[in-house]
PDB file of C-alpha atoms in Angstrom:
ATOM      1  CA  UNK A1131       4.877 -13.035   0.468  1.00  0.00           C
ATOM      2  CA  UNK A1132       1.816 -15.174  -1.272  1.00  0.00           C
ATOM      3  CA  UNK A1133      -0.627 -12.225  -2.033  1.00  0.00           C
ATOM      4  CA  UNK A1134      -0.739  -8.645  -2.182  1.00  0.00           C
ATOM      5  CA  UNK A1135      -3.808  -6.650  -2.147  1.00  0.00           C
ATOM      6  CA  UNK A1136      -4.377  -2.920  -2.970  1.00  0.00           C
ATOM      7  CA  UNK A1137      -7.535  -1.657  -1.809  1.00  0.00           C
ATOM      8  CA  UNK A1138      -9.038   2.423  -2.324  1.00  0.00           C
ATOM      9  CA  UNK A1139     -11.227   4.273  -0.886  1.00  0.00           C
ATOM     10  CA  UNK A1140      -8.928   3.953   2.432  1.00  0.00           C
ATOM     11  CA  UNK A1141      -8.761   0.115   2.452  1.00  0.00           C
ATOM     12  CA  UNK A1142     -12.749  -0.644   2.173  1.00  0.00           C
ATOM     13  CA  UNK A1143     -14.733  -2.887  -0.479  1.00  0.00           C
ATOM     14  CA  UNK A1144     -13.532  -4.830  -3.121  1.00  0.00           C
ATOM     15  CA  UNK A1145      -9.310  -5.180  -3.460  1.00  0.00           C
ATOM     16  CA  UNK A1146      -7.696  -6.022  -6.545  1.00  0.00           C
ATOM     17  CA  UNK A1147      -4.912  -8.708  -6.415  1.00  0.00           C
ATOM     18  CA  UNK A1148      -1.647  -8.776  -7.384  1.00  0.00           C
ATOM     19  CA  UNK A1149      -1.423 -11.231 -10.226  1.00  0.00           C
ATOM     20  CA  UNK A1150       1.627 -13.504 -10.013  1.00  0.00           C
ATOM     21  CA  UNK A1151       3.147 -12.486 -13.450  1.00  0.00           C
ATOM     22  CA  UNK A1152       3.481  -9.148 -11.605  1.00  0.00           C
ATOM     23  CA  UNK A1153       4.465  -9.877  -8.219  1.00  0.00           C
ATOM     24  CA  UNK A1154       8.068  -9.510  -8.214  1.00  0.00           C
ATOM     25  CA  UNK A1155       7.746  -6.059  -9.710  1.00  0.00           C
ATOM     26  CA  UNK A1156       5.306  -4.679  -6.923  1.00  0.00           C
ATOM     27  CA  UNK A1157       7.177  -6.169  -4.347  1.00  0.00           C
ATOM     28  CA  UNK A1158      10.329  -4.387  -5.367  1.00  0.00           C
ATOM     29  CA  UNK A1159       8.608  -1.116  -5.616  1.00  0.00           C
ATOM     30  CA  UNK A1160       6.582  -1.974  -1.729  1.00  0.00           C
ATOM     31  CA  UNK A1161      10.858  -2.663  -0.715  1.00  0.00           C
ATOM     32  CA  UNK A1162      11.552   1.352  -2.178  1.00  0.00           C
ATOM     33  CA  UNK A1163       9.526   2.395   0.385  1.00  0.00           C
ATOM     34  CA  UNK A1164      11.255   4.143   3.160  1.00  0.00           C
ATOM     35  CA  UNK A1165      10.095   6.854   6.375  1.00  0.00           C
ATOM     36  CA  UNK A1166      10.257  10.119   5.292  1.00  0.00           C
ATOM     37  CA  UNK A1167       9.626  13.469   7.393  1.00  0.00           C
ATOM     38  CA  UNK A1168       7.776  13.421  10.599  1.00  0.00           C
ATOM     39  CA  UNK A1169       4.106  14.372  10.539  1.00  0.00           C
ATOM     40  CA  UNK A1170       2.940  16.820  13.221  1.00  0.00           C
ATOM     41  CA  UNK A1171      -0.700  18.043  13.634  1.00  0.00           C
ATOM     42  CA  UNK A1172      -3.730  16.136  11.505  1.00  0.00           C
ATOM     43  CA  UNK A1173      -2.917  13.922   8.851  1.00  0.00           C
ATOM     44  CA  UNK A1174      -4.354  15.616   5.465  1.00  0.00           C
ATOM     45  CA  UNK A1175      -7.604  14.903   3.863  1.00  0.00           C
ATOM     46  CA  UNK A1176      -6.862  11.843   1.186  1.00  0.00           C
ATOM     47  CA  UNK A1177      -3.416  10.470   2.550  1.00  0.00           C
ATOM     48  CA  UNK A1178      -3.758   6.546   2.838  1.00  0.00           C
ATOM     49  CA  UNK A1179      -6.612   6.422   0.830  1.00  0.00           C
ATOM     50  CA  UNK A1180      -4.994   3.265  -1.185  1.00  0.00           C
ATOM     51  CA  UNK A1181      -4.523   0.405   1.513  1.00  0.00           C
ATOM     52  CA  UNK A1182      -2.126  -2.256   0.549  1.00  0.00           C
ATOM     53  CA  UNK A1183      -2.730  -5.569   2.108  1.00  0.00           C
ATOM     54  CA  UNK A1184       0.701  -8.265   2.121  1.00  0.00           C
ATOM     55  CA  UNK A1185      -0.433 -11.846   3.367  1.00  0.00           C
ATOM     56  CA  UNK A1186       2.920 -13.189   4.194  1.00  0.00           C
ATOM     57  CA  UNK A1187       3.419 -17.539   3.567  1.00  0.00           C
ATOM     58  CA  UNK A1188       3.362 -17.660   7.797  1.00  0.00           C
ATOM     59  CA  UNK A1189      -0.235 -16.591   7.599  1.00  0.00           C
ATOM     60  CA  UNK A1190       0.748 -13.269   8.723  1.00  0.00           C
ATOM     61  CA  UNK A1191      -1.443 -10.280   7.438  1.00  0.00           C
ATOM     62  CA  UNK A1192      -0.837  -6.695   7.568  1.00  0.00           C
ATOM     63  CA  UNK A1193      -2.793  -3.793   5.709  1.00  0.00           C
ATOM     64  CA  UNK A1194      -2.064  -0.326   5.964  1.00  0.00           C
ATOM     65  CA  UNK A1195      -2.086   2.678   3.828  1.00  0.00           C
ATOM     66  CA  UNK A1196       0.955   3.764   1.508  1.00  0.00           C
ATOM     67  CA  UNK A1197       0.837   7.300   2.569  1.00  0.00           C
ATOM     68  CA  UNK A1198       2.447   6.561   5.958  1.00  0.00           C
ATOM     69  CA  UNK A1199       4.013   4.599   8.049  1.00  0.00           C
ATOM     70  CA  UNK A1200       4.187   4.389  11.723  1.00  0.00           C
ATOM     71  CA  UNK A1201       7.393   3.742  13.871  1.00  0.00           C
ATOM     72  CA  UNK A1202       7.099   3.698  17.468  1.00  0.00           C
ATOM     73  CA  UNK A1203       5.047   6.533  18.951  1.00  0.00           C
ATOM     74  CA  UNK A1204       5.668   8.208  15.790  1.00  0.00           C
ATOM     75  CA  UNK A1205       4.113   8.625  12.443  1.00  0.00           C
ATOM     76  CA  UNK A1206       6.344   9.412   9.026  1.00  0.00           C
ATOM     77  CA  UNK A1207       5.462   9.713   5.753  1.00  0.00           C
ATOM     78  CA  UNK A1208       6.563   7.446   3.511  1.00  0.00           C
ATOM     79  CA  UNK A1209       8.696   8.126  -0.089  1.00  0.00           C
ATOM     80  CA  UNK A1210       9.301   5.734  -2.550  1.00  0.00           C
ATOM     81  CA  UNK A1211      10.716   4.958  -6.130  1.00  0.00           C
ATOM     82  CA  UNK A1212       8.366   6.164  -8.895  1.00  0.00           C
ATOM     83  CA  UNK A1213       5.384   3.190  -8.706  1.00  0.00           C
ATOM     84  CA  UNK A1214       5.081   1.018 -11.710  1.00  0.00           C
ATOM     85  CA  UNK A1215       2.882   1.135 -14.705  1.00  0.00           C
ATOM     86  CA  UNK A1216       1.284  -2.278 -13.553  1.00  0.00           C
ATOM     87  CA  UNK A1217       0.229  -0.487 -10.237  1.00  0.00           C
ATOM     88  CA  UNK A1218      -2.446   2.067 -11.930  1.00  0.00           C
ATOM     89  CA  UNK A1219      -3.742  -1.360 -13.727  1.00  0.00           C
ATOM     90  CA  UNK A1220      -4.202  -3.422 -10.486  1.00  0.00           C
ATOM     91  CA  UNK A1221      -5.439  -0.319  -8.796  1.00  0.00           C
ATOM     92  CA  UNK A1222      -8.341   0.721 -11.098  1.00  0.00           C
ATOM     93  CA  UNK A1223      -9.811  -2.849 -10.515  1.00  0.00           C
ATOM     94  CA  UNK A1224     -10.940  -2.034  -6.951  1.00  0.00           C
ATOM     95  CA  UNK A1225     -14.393  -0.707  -6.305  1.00  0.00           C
ATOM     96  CA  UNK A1226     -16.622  -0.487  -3.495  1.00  0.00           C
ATOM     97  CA  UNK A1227     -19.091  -2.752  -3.922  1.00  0.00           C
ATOM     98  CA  UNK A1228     -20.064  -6.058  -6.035  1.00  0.00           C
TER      99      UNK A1228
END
């Protein structure tokens, strides 16, 4: 991994980066994350509104959101270890707009 973005306001306008002096401790906590239950019907309002973004050193991007994941024809929602104080930090840089 080379960057990590988190993005709000389901994965639109301005991310804030992972800064390197923090890296290893968000990518342990992304690694916690594992499928939970299944989710039948509609997906709640608000669930993946914070998009994280991983550019991997391949040139490989993915962004999704950290509410669930999908696996095969099926989508799970995702649990995780308790997120780290750094994350709130990173996170309240976003915005929509310049």
């Amino acid at each position: 991994i080379i960057r990590i973005t988190f993005y709000a306001y389901y994965g639109a306008g301005i991310g804030s980066e992972v800064p390197a002096e923090h890296m290893a401790e968000i990518v342990d906590w992304l690694d916690s994350f594992r499928a939970g239950r299944m989710v039948f019907g509609m997906i709640p309002p608000g669930t993946n509104t914070v998009q994280v973004e991983i550019e991997y050193l391949d040139g490989t991007i993915i962004k999704q959101g950290l509410d669930t994941v999908e696996i095969g024809w099926f989508t799970y929602y995702t649990r995780s270890s308790e997120e780290p104080d750094r994350f709130r930090e990173i996170l309240s840089k976003t915005r929509l707009t310049d």
